[in-house]
Tab-separated table of C-alpha atoms in Angstrom:
chain	number	residue	atom	x	y	z
A	1	MET	CA	23.031	87.481	-0.810
A	2	GLY	CA	24.268	90.290	1.158
A	3	ARG	CA	21.873	92.973	-0.301
A	4	GLN	CA	21.311	96.369	1.592
A	5	CYS	CA	17.796	96.464	2.330
A	6	PHE	CA	16.393	100.052	3.322
A	7	LEU	CA	13.126	98.755	4.161
A	8	PRO	CA	12.251	98.793	8.041
A	9	ASN	CA	10.681	95.599	8.298
A	10	ASN	CA	13.502	93.669	6.588
A	11	ASP	CA	16.578	93.686	8.595
A	12	PHE	CA	17.573	90.022	7.983
A	13	MET	CA	19.657	89.693	4.725
A	14	GLY	CA	19.806	86.964	2.220
A	15	VAL	CA	16.036	86.457	2.290
A	16	ARG	CA	14.263	86.044	-1.012
A	17	LEU	CA	11.833	89.063	-1.488
A	18	ALA	CA	9.783	87.607	-4.343
A	19	GLY	CA	6.225	87.317	-3.895
A	20	ILE	CA	5.619	90.423	-1.521
A	21	HIS	CA	3.816	92.629	-4.008
A	22	ALA	CA	2.508	95.344	-2.066
A	23	ASP	CA	5.651	97.486	-2.051
A	24	THR	CA	6.424	99.056	-5.453
A	25	GLN	CA	10.158	98.623	-4.520
A	26	GLU	CA	9.698	94.793	-4.682
A	27	ARG	CA	8.373	94.980	-8.315
A	28	ARG	CA	11.325	96.875	-9.181
A	29	THR	CA	13.669	94.329	-7.737
A	30	ASN	CA	12.307	91.549	-10.008
A	31	PRO	CA	14.479	91.870	-12.901
A	32	LEU	CA	11.925	90.508	-15.394
A	33	VAL	CA	9.322	93.116	-14.481
A	34	SER	CA	9.502	96.367	-16.409
A	35	ILE	CA	7.168	99.354	-16.020
A	36	SER	CA	6.140	101.522	-18.914
A	37	ASP	CA	4.871	105.154	-19.024
A	38	GLU	CA	1.780	104.660	-21.314
A	39	PRO	CA	-1.439	104.530	-19.400
A	40	GLU	CA	-3.185	101.055	-18.669
A	41	THR	CA	-5.866	99.909	-20.620
A	42	LEU	CA	-9.012	99.124	-18.757
A	43	TYR	CA	-11.198	96.076	-19.321
A	44	LYS	CA	-14.707	96.166	-18.059
A	45	ARG	CA	-15.493	92.671	-18.859
A	46	LEU	CA	-13.583	89.499	-20.144
A	47	SER	CA	-15.721	86.594	-21.311
A	48	LEU	CA	-13.950	83.387	-21.965
A	49	LEU	CA	-16.075	80.824	-23.822
A	50	VAL	CA	-14.403	77.362	-23.869
A	51	LYS	CA	-15.581	74.930	-26.288
A	52	GLY	CA	-14.650	70.978	-26.241
A	53	HIS	CA	-16.022	67.712	-27.124
A	54	ASP	CA	-15.365	66.209	-23.575
A	55	LYS	CA	-17.274	67.613	-20.806
A	56	THR	CA	-15.045	66.047	-18.061
A	57	VAL	CA	-11.896	67.918	-19.633
A	58	LEU	CA	-13.826	71.168	-19.735
A	59	ASP	CA	-14.901	70.709	-16.059
A	60	SER	CA	-11.071	70.058	-14.949
A	61	TYR	CA	-10.178	73.300	-17.022
A	62	GLU	CA	-12.794	75.228	-15.506
A	63	TYR	CA	-11.478	74.395	-11.968
A	64	PHE	CA	-8.030	75.417	-13.260
A	65	ALA	CA	-9.114	78.601	-14.661
A	66	VAL	CA	-11.221	79.748	-11.660
A	67	LEU	CA	-8.441	78.730	-9.246
A	68	ALA	CA	-5.883	80.701	-11.382
A	69	ALA	CA	-8.203	83.980	-11.373
A	70	LYS	CA	-8.645	83.605	-7.522
A	71	GLU	CA	-5.028	83.428	-7.063
A	72	LEU	CA	-4.105	86.467	-9.194
A	73	GLY	CA	-6.884	88.437	-7.670
A	74	ILE	CA	-9.294	88.809	-10.524
A	75	SER	CA	-13.111	88.899	-9.550
A	76	ILE	CA	-15.226	86.311	-11.091
A	77	GLU	CA	-18.726	87.397	-12.265
A	78	LYS	CA	-20.206	84.113	-13.117
A	79	VAL	CA	-19.474	80.886	-14.574
A	80	HIS	CA	-22.191	79.183	-16.407
A	81	ARG	CA	-22.637	76.313	-18.972
A	82	PRO	CA	-24.522	77.078	-21.944
A	83	PRO	CA	-26.351	74.117	-23.278
A	84	LYS	CA	-24.521	71.729	-25.529
A	85	LYS	CA	-24.940	71.702	-29.314
A	86	ILE	CA	-25.070	68.576	-31.458
A	87	GLU	CA	-24.289	68.513	-35.132
A	88	ARG	CA	-25.777	65.306	-36.731
A	89	PHE	CA	-25.452	64.258	-40.222
A	90	THR	CA	-26.763	61.144	-42.041
A	91	LEU	CA	-24.496	59.489	-44.885
A	92	LEU	CA	-25.219	56.512	-47.163
A	93	LYS	CA	-23.705	53.417	-45.629
A	94	SER	CA	-22.489	51.913	-48.874
A	95	VAL	CA	-20.233	53.117	-51.486
A	96	HIS	CA	-22.950	52.283	-54.277
A	97	ILE	CA	-26.609	51.905	-54.255
A	98	TYR	CA	-28.549	50.690	-50.999
A	99	LYS	CA	-30.183	54.046	-50.235
A	100	LYS	CA	-32.258	52.657	-47.612
A	101	HIS	CA	-29.391	51.815	-45.365
A	102	ARG	CA	-27.624	54.755	-43.960
A	103	VAL	CA	-25.228	55.736	-41.143
A	104	GLN	CA	-25.425	58.671	-38.780
A	105	TYR	CA	-22.642	60.685	-37.157
A	106	GLU	CA	-22.941	63.520	-34.672
A	107	MET	CA	-20.509	66.020	-33.085
A	108	ARG	CA	-21.333	67.200	-29.593
A	109	THR	CA	-19.816	70.425	-28.427
A	110	HIS	CA	-20.007	71.513	-24.919
A	111	TYR	CA	-19.472	75.000	-23.679
A	112	ILE	CA	-18.263	76.778	-20.465
A	113	CYS	CA	-18.551	80.463	-20.103
A	114	LEU	CA	-16.481	82.241	-17.786
A	115	GLU	CA	-17.056	85.875	-17.326
A	116	LEU	CA	-14.396	88.191	-15.372
A	117	LYS	CA	-14.723	91.720	-14.571
A	118	HIS	CA	-12.630	94.714	-13.845
A	119	LEU	CA	-9.220	93.732	-15.221
A	120	THR	CA	-6.347	96.076	-16.248
A	121	GLY	CA	-4.526	95.501	-19.366
A	122	SER	CA	-1.428	93.759	-17.880
A	123	THR	CA	-3.416	91.567	-15.677
A	124	ALA	CA	-5.583	90.433	-18.546
A	125	ALA	CA	-2.435	89.655	-20.818
A	126	VAL	CA	-0.997	87.714	-17.828
A	127	TYR	CA	-4.047	85.796	-17.188
A	128	LEU	CA	-4.966	85.061	-20.725
A	129	GLU	CA	-1.444	83.931	-21.684
A	130	TYR	CA	-1.298	81.614	-18.481
A	131	VAL	CA	-4.775	80.093	-19.250
A	132	GLN	CA	-4.113	79.785	-23.034
A	133	ARG	CA	-0.848	78.133	-22.898
A	134	ASN	CA	-2.458	75.348	-20.755
A	135	LEU	CA	-5.353	74.866	-22.963
A	136	PRO	CA	-5.758	70.997	-23.435
A	137	GLU	CA	-5.649	69.510	-26.857
A	138	GLY	CA	-8.857	69.497	-28.601
A	139	VAL	CA	-10.452	72.440	-26.884
A	140	ALA	CA	-11.193	76.000	-28.361
A	141	MET	CA	-11.635	79.318	-26.641
A	142	GLU	CA	-13.216	82.608	-27.730
A	143	ILE	CA	-12.337	85.676	-25.725
A	144	LYS	CA	-14.626	88.776	-25.561
A	145	LYS	CA	-13.007	91.649	-24.257
A	146	THR	CA	-14.762	94.949	-23.593
A	147	LYS	CA	-12.449	97.865	-23.108
A	148	ILE	CA	-13.382	101.109	-21.719
A	149	GLU	CA	-12.012	104.302	-22.901
A	150	THR	CA	-12.526	108.044	-22.492
A	151	ILE	CA	-14.013	110.256	-25.070
A	152	PRO	CA	-11.070	111.272	-27.398
A	153	GLU	CA	-10.165	114.999	-27.613
A	154	HIS	CA	-11.550	115.653	-31.120
A	155	ILE	CA	-14.945	114.729	-30.008
A	156	GLN	CA	-15.254	116.899	-26.998
A	157	LYS	CA	-16.262	120.055	-28.647
A	158	PRO	CA	-17.557	120.841	-32.279
A	159	VAL	CA	-14.777	121.724	-34.497
A	160	TRP	CA	-16.785	124.483	-36.285
A	161	ASP	CA	-16.518	126.886	-33.505
A	162	THR	CA	-12.691	126.989	-33.587
A	163	LEU	CA	-12.285	126.818	-37.509
A	164	PRO	CA	-11.760	130.297	-39.112
A	165	GLU	CA	-14.470	131.846	-41.035
A	166	VAL	CA	-14.336	130.667	-44.784
A	167	GLU	CA	-16.149	132.471	-47.448
A	168	GLU	CA	-18.728	130.070	-48.593
A	169	THR	CA	-18.460	129.459	-52.549
A	170	GLN	CA	-21.538	129.589	-54.536
A	171	VAL	CA	-22.624	126.302	-55.683
A	172	LYS	CA	-23.605	126.600	-59.413
A	173	SER	CA	-26.393	124.007	-60.024
S	1	MET	CA	43.636	12.482	-47.453
S	2	VAL	CA	45.542	11.553	-44.454
S	3	ALA	CA	44.673	14.860	-42.655
S	4	VAL	CA	40.902	14.453	-43.450
S	5	SER	CA	40.807	11.051	-42.429
S	6	GLY	CA	42.593	11.788	-39.205
S	7	PRO	CA	39.829	13.938	-37.626
S	8	LEU	CA	37.090	11.509	-39.120
S	9	LEU	CA	38.898	8.651	-37.410
S	10	ALA	CA	39.246	10.522	-34.351
S	11	VAL	CA	35.406	11.509	-34.450
S	12	ALA	CA	34.447	7.902	-35.288
S	13	GLY	CA	36.655	6.750	-32.528
S	14	TYR	CA	34.919	9.067	-30.073
S	15	TRP	CA	31.564	7.844	-30.947
S	16	ALA	CA	32.779	4.256	-30.929
S	17	LEU	CA	34.207	4.873	-27.507
S	18	LEU	CA	30.893	6.313	-26.375
S	19	SER	CA	28.858	3.589	-27.801
S	20	ARG	CA	31.285	0.916	-26.164
S	21	CYS	CA	31.395	2.640	-22.747
S	22	GLY	CA	27.727	2.788	-22.799
S	23	GLY	CA	26.140	4.331	-19.577
S	24	ARG	CA	29.542	5.206	-18.041
S	25	ALA	CA	30.779	7.222	-20.787
S	26	ARG	CA	27.219	8.977	-20.934
S	27	ALA	CA	27.462	9.682	-17.226
S	28	ALA	CA	30.557	11.214	-17.840
S	29	ALA	CA	29.444	13.310	-20.764
S	30	ALA	CA	26.398	14.415	-18.611
S	31	ALA	CA	28.518	15.213	-15.846
S	32	TYR	CA	30.801	17.420	-18.137
S	33	SER	CA	27.719	18.814	-20.190
S	34	SER	CA	27.859	22.025	-18.087
S	35	VAL	CA	31.350	22.602	-19.206
S	36	PRO	CA	30.884	23.578	-22.933
S	37	ALA	CA	34.671	23.310	-23.950
S	38	VAL	CA	34.704	19.505	-23.032
S	39	SER	CA	31.473	18.020	-24.367
S	40	SER	CA	30.638	20.325	-27.036
S	41	ARG	CA	28.291	18.022	-28.888
S	42	GLY	CA	26.181	17.331	-25.882
S	43	GLY	CA	26.040	20.912	-24.837
S	44	LYS	CA	24.856	21.990	-28.376
S	45	GLN	CA	21.984	19.784	-28.357
S	46	LYS	CA	20.698	21.036	-24.902
S	47	GLU	CA	21.119	24.625	-26.066
S	48	ALA	CA	19.022	24.022	-29.260
S	49	SER	CA	16.344	22.464	-26.976
S	50	THR	CA	16.122	25.408	-24.810
S	51	ARG	CA	16.304	27.950	-27.758
S	52	ARG	CA	12.822	26.797	-29.039
S	53	THR	CA	10.874	26.958	-25.635
S	54	SER	CA	12.243	30.527	-24.197
S	55	ARG	CA	13.216	33.753	-25.934
S	56	PRO	CA	17.162	34.802	-25.771
S	57	SER	CA	18.059	36.903	-22.982
S	58	GLN	CA	18.842	39.987	-25.080
S	59	LEU	CA	15.175	40.313	-26.094
S	60	ILE	CA	13.558	40.232	-22.622
S	61	ARG	CA	13.567	43.878	-20.988
S	62	SER	CA	14.858	43.869	-17.599
S	63	HIS	CA	11.768	44.264	-15.107
S	64	ALA	CA	13.053	47.160	-13.161
S	65	PRO	CA	10.305	48.238	-10.507
S	66	PRO	CA	8.364	51.056	-11.573
S	67	ARG	CA	9.242	54.648	-10.249
S	68	THR	CA	5.959	54.605	-8.187
S	69	GLU	CA	7.247	52.318	-5.597
S	70	ARG	CA	10.320	54.782	-4.825
S	71	MET	CA	8.015	57.749	-4.606
S	72	ALA	CA	7.287	59.285	-1.104
S	73	VAL	CA	3.850	60.303	-0.116
S	74	ASP	CA	4.938	64.005	0.637
S	75	GLN	CA	6.858	64.210	-2.594
S	76	ASP	CA	6.893	67.422	-4.646
S	77	TRP	CA	4.522	66.470	-7.474
S	78	SER	CA	5.289	69.306	-9.515
S	79	SER	CA	8.764	68.095	-10.151
S	80	VAL	CA	7.256	64.647	-11.595
S	81	TYR	CA	4.884	66.482	-13.978
S	82	PRO	CA	6.311	70.090	-14.475
S	83	THR	CA	4.659	70.594	-17.969
S	84	ALA	CA	1.965	68.948	-19.913
S	85	ALA	CA	2.975	65.386	-20.754
S	86	ALA	CA	1.420	62.050	-21.625
S	87	PHE	CA	0.131	59.701	-18.941
S	88	LYS	CA	2.973	57.548	-17.811
S	89	PRO	CA	1.744	54.672	-15.679
S	90	ALA	CA	4.939	53.951	-13.911
S	91	SER	CA	5.250	57.728	-12.902
S	92	VAL	CA	1.750	57.973	-11.540
S	93	PRO	CA	1.259	56.318	-8.225
S	94	LEU	CA	-2.645	56.016	-8.493
S	95	PRO	CA	-4.658	52.825	-9.232
S	96	ILE	CA	-6.454	54.125	-11.983
S	97	ARG	CA	-8.536	51.911	-14.206
S	98	MET	CA	-10.122	53.045	-17.484
S	99	GLY	CA	-11.990	51.314	-20.299
S	100	TYR	CA	-15.225	49.336	-20.776
S	101	PRO	CA	-15.244	46.275	-18.680
S	102	VAL	CA	-16.090	42.841	-20.022
S	103	LYS	CA	-19.210	41.102	-18.527
S	104	ARG	CA	-18.693	40.635	-14.877
S	105	GLY	CA	-15.277	42.187	-15.155
S	106	VAL	CA	-13.547	45.534	-14.016
S	107	PRO	CA	-12.023	48.289	-16.438
S	108	LEU	CA	-8.682	47.612	-17.684
S	109	PRO	CA	-5.682	48.737	-15.405
S	110	LYS	CA	-3.355	51.606	-16.142
S	111	GLU	CA	-0.540	49.439	-17.546
S	112	GLY	CA	-0.398	49.967	-21.398
S	113	ASN	CA	-3.839	51.525	-21.322
S	114	LEU	CA	-4.302	53.611	-24.614
S	115	GLU	CA	-7.486	55.396	-23.229
S	116	LEU	CA	-5.678	56.976	-20.388
S	117	ILE	CA	-2.780	58.100	-22.744
S	118	LYS	CA	-5.210	59.715	-25.283
S	119	ILE	CA	-7.238	61.781	-22.856
S	120	PRO	CA	-5.707	65.095	-21.859
S	121	ASN	CA	-4.676	64.998	-18.468
S	122	PHE	CA	-4.018	67.856	-15.780
S	123	LEU	CA	-1.569	66.141	-13.830
S	124	HIS	CA	0.973	69.272	-14.217
S	125	LEU	CA	-2.032	71.405	-13.095
S	126	THR	CA	-2.567	70.424	-9.445
S	127	PRO	CA	-3.793	73.104	-6.999
S	128	PRO	CA	-0.230	73.603	-5.342
S	129	ALA	CA	1.335	73.827	-8.777
S	130	ILE	CA	-1.207	76.358	-9.926
S	131	LYS	CA	-0.573	78.309	-6.773
S	132	LYS	CA	3.290	78.297	-7.321
S	133	HIS	CA	2.570	79.391	-10.960
S	134	CYS	CA	0.310	82.500	-10.033
S	135	ALA	CA	2.643	83.513	-7.116
S	136	ALA	CA	5.506	83.743	-9.825
S	137	LEU	CA	2.955	85.675	-12.113
S	138	LYS	CA	1.622	87.997	-9.442
S	139	ASP	CA	4.543	90.517	-10.006
S	140	PHE	CA	3.259	91.178	-13.506
S	141	CYS	CA	-0.393	92.040	-12.670
S	142	THR	CA	-1.491	95.539	-11.617
S	143	GLU	CA	-4.344	96.527	-9.600
S	144	TRP	CA	-7.839	97.851	-10.979
S	145	PRO	CA	-8.458	101.471	-9.687
S	146	SER	CA	-10.452	101.295	-6.699
S	147	ALA	CA	-12.193	104.470	-7.462
S	148	LEU	CA	-13.979	102.489	-10.413
S	149	ASP	CA	-16.180	100.133	-8.245
S	150	SER	CA	-19.436	100.105	-10.310
S	151	ASP	CA	-20.653	100.088	-13.610
S	152	GLU	CA	-22.158	103.571	-13.445
S	153	LYS	CA	-18.723	105.153	-12.247
S	154	CYS	CA	-16.944	103.383	-15.210
S	155	GLU	CA	-19.468	104.763	-17.590
S	156	GLN	CA	-19.310	108.147	-16.178
S	157	HIS	CA	-15.434	108.458	-16.490
S	158	PHE	CA	-15.000	105.936	-19.456
S	159	PRO	CA	-18.041	106.370	-21.765
S	160	ILE	CA	-16.932	104.451	-24.717
S	161	GLU	CA	-16.967	100.682	-24.850
S	162	VAL	CA	-14.758	98.811	-27.449
S	163	GLU	CA	-15.505	95.309	-27.850
S	164	THR	CA	-13.034	92.851	-29.636
S	165	VAL	CA	-13.151	88.905	-29.751
S	166	ASP	CA	-9.860	86.770	-29.886
S	167	TYR	CA	-10.041	83.168	-31.159
S	168	VAL	CA	-7.707	80.224	-29.999
S	169	SER	CA	-8.133	76.779	-31.541
S	170	ALA	CA	-5.893	73.978	-32.865
S	171	GLY	CA	-5.332	73.742	-36.415
S	172	THR	CA	-3.263	74.578	-39.538
S	173	SER	CA	-3.394	78.118	-38.968
S	174	ILE	CA	-3.770	80.180	-35.906
S	175	ARG	CA	-5.538	83.035	-37.880
S	176	ASN	CA	-9.243	83.708	-37.535
S	177	PRO	CA	-11.167	86.149	-39.936
S	178	LYS	CA	-13.503	86.843	-37.479
S	179	ALA	CA	-11.003	88.455	-35.176
S	180	ARG	CA	-10.792	91.650	-36.944
S	181	VAL	CA	-14.343	92.836	-36.119
S	182	VAL	CA	-14.504	95.671	-33.604
S	183	THR	CA	-17.704	97.170	-32.044
S	184	LEU	CA	-17.802	100.573	-30.690
S	185	ARG	CA	-20.571	101.390	-28.125
S	186	VAL	CA	-21.528	104.980	-26.630
S	187	LYS	CA	-24.429	106.363	-24.706
S	188	LEU	CA	-25.551	109.673	-26.617
S	189	SER	CA	-26.091	111.349	-23.281
S	190	ASN	CA	-22.283	111.163	-22.405
S	191	LEU	CA	-21.518	113.018	-25.862
S	192	ASN	CA	-21.517	116.938	-25.920
S	193	LEU	CA	-24.586	117.307	-28.160
S	194	ASP	CA	-27.336	119.802	-28.210
S	195	ASP	CA	-31.025	119.040	-29.224
S	196	HIS	CA	-30.612	119.728	-32.884
S	197	ALA	CA	-27.251	117.703	-33.189
S	198	LYS	CA	-28.668	114.777	-31.335
S	199	LYS	CA	-31.612	114.549	-33.575
S	200	LYS	CA	-29.609	114.735	-36.672
S	201	LEU	CA	-27.100	112.221	-35.374
S	202	ILE	CA	-29.942	109.690	-34.877
S	203	LYS	CA	-31.228	110.455	-38.312
S	204	LEU	CA	-27.732	109.892	-39.600
S	205	VAL	CA	-26.990	106.646	-37.939
S	206	GLY	CA	-30.371	104.852	-38.528
S	207	GLU	CA	-30.648	101.380	-37.192
S	208	ARG	CA	-27.445	101.529	-35.131
S	209	TYR	CA	-29.135	103.724	-32.307
S	210	CYS	CA	-31.183	102.059	-29.774
S	211	LYS	CA	-33.878	104.354	-28.212
S	212	ASP	CA	-34.388	102.167	-25.083
S	213	THR	CA	-30.830	102.083	-23.776
S	214	ASP	CA	-29.613	105.425	-25.696
S	215	MET	CA	-26.889	103.388	-27.049
S	216	LEU	CA	-25.156	104.090	-30.371
S	217	THR	CA	-23.408	100.815	-31.564
S	218	ILE	CA	-20.843	101.004	-34.547
S	219	THR	CA	-19.655	97.715	-35.869
S	220	THR	CA	-16.752	97.848	-38.186
S	221	ASP	CA	-15.076	95.042	-40.258
S	222	ARG	CA	-14.329	96.518	-43.473
S	223	CYS	CA	-10.480	96.674	-42.841
S	224	PRO	CA	-8.328	93.700	-42.722
S	225	LEU	CA	-6.583	94.405	-39.454
S	226	ARG	CA	-8.221	94.863	-36.128
S	227	ARG	CA	-6.368	98.157	-35.310
S	228	GLN	CA	-7.437	99.678	-38.709
S	229	ASN	CA	-11.108	98.799	-37.940
S	230	TYR	CA	-10.865	100.385	-34.523
S	231	ASP	CA	-9.280	103.615	-36.137
S	232	TYR	CA	-12.155	103.627	-38.571
S	233	GLY	CA	-14.662	103.290	-35.964
S	234	ILE	CA	-13.287	106.260	-34.067
S	235	HIS	CA	-13.027	108.173	-37.439
S	236	LEU	CA	-16.800	107.347	-38.146
S	237	LEU	CA	-17.678	108.616	-34.633
S	238	THR	CA	-15.835	111.909	-35.139
S	239	VAL	CA	-17.498	112.533	-38.456
S	240	LEU	CA	-21.092	111.922	-37.164
S	241	TYR	CA	-20.350	114.201	-34.238
S	242	HIS	CA	-19.073	116.959	-36.248
S	243	GLU	CA	-21.558	116.548	-38.899
S	244	SER	CA	-24.507	116.534	-36.588
S	245	TRP	CA	-23.369	119.939	-35.231
S	246	LYS	CA	-23.477	121.498	-38.763
S	247	THR	CA	-26.768	123.075	-39.763
S	248	GLU	CA	-27.149	122.687	-43.543
S	249	MET	CA	-29.299	124.954	-45.766
S	250	TRP	CA	-31.638	122.319	-46.900
S	251	GLU	CA	-32.505	121.329	-42.989
S	252	SER	CA	-34.727	124.215	-42.993
S	253	GLU	CA	-37.289	122.512	-45.197
S	254	LYS	CA	-37.893	120.064	-42.582
S	255	THR	CA	-41.748	119.227	-42.468
S	256	GLU	CA	-44.013	117.928	-39.954
S	257	LYS	CA	-43.539	114.320	-41.199
S	258	ASP	CA	-39.796	114.532	-40.648
S	259	MET	CA	-40.186	115.443	-36.923
S	260	GLU	CA	-39.240	112.802	-34.394
S	261	GLU	CA	-41.551	114.238	-31.760
S	262	TYR	CA	-44.754	115.857	-31.959
S	263	ILE	CA	-44.702	119.648	-31.287
S	264	TRP	CA	-47.766	121.465	-30.605
S	265	GLU	CA	-46.809	125.070	-31.144
S	266	ASN	CA	-47.396	126.147	-34.866
S	267	SER	CA	-49.279	122.943	-35.465
S	268	CYS	CA	-52.611	122.712	-37.469
S	269	SER	CA	-54.116	121.429	-34.285
S	270	GLN	CA	-53.496	124.661	-32.535
S	271	LYS	CA	-54.666	126.717	-35.403
S	272	ASN	CA	-57.856	124.631	-35.473
S	273	ALA	CA	-58.398	125.013	-31.714
S	274	LEU	CA	-57.712	128.842	-31.785
S	275	ASP	CA	-60.151	129.096	-34.782
S	276	THR	CA	-62.793	127.230	-32.938
S	277	LEU	CA	-62.411	129.329	-29.875
S	278	LEU	CA	-62.317	132.500	-31.697
S	279	ARG	CA	-65.474	131.540	-33.429
S	280	ILE	CA	-67.151	130.654	-29.900
S	281	LYS	CA	-66.094	133.816	-28.592
S	282	ALA	CA	-67.401	135.825	-31.440
S	283	SER	CA	-70.701	133.971	-31.182
S	284	GLU	CA	-71.043	134.563	-27.450
S	285	ASN	CA	-70.437	138.233	-27.298
S	286	ALA	CA	-70.210	140.222	-30.474
S	287	SER	CA	-68.285	142.934	-28.736
S	288	ASN	CA	-65.766	140.738	-27.016
S	289	VAL	CA	-63.766	139.875	-29.947
S	290	THR	CA	-60.705	139.243	-28.158
S	291	LYS	CA	-57.136	139.068	-29.478
S	292	GLU	CA	-55.568	135.699	-30.474
S	293	GLU	CA	-52.874	136.339	-27.475
S	294	LEU	CA	-55.635	136.294	-24.912
S	295	LEU	CA	-56.879	132.921	-26.364
S	296	ALA	CA	-53.507	131.697	-26.568
S	297	SER	CA	-53.106	132.498	-22.906
S	298	GLU	CA	-56.216	130.519	-22.236
S	299	LEU	CA	-55.111	127.726	-24.361
S	300	THR	CA	-51.818	127.432	-22.749
S	301	ASN	CA	-53.724	127.193	-19.495
S	302	PHE	CA	-55.704	124.336	-21.091
S	303	SER	CA	-52.769	122.440	-22.509
S	304	ALA	CA	-50.572	122.864	-19.367
């Protein structure tokens, strides 16, 4: 690839420039990346609650999610494991009569909560898509996003000061 | 008749020859039994006996050595398992055993082990593979603005917090009706409100305001879509803000019982105190009937 590079530190041609994300020019050279003009949404906190029936699967998934967050440069606030919830119910063992003989079933749900902080909109989209696509079978996830915003323009000042004077009509009771 | 009898005679003759020749013919037949064209009857008998004991060659799968034997130690594992796939014992060079063992036994080996196939495996997400994926995804990420380090700075510049919940699960439908709920949180100290407006807003909002944290929480879920709920929440905030700045005619009828905090000026306690002091002064010196303003100044000294 004989590409003209006008960066001072790259005077050897034909080298793949992907992976160096410090320069904005590098981002533009990646053909898949497009930068839009709209302002970035900011997420103060992203809370991932992963639920599953098998604790070992959740542990492996937690290792994967934590490593992915570290590699993408996302700060992890804390990782904690809420206590498991067991849902039990008792059914009659036989189809007809025999009330004294029952069978009990239970469903165990284990949880892992991953709290990340200070994410931008595009970083959050990338991380969530990566992590959700690799969600194993039989595992569910709840994502709580806390977005921070400025006060909109129409709440900055009361509107009554700017409105023209309107004659108040008498309310006839 | 002649044609039929011909081969019969020939066959009979053959058998007669065998019986007559005895051992020599049998030896010859045995010698020639490997060549099926010559001694057809002897060969067929042998084949019939072998068919009963072992299966025909077409049904036995060729026992090729598993792929693990040809794998190098420093191979690129992400090319063996690039995506999520079931566990293949011939492709994973690990001596894994899984299953409940019999008494004084070991768990079952990996060949044909259903337990290993059932459980979700993370063979496609080894640390080098994750690092490769993240290196490719890093181009699409943006940096958090370094000026917003702490929560206080975030709150100072971006006071409104919008909380939404997404749900991911396996099932017949990807939709979850709980996903449309939107919660807006604002601290009233960040809004441009004066004293009267703040009190009126708190009265309008009722339970949604928490006095300890000075936080107004608006939860909307009456619309079917999340964006509609968010717009409705912002609309509510706007309406509350502007309505609280208005002063209606009936607000002048606010009594002491409606007040949020106790104001001592022009209260009955002040009046009673003033009356008592006046009477004291009047009883002490009949000439020194001071005006209420002087007493008020004394009282302000006391109350301050």
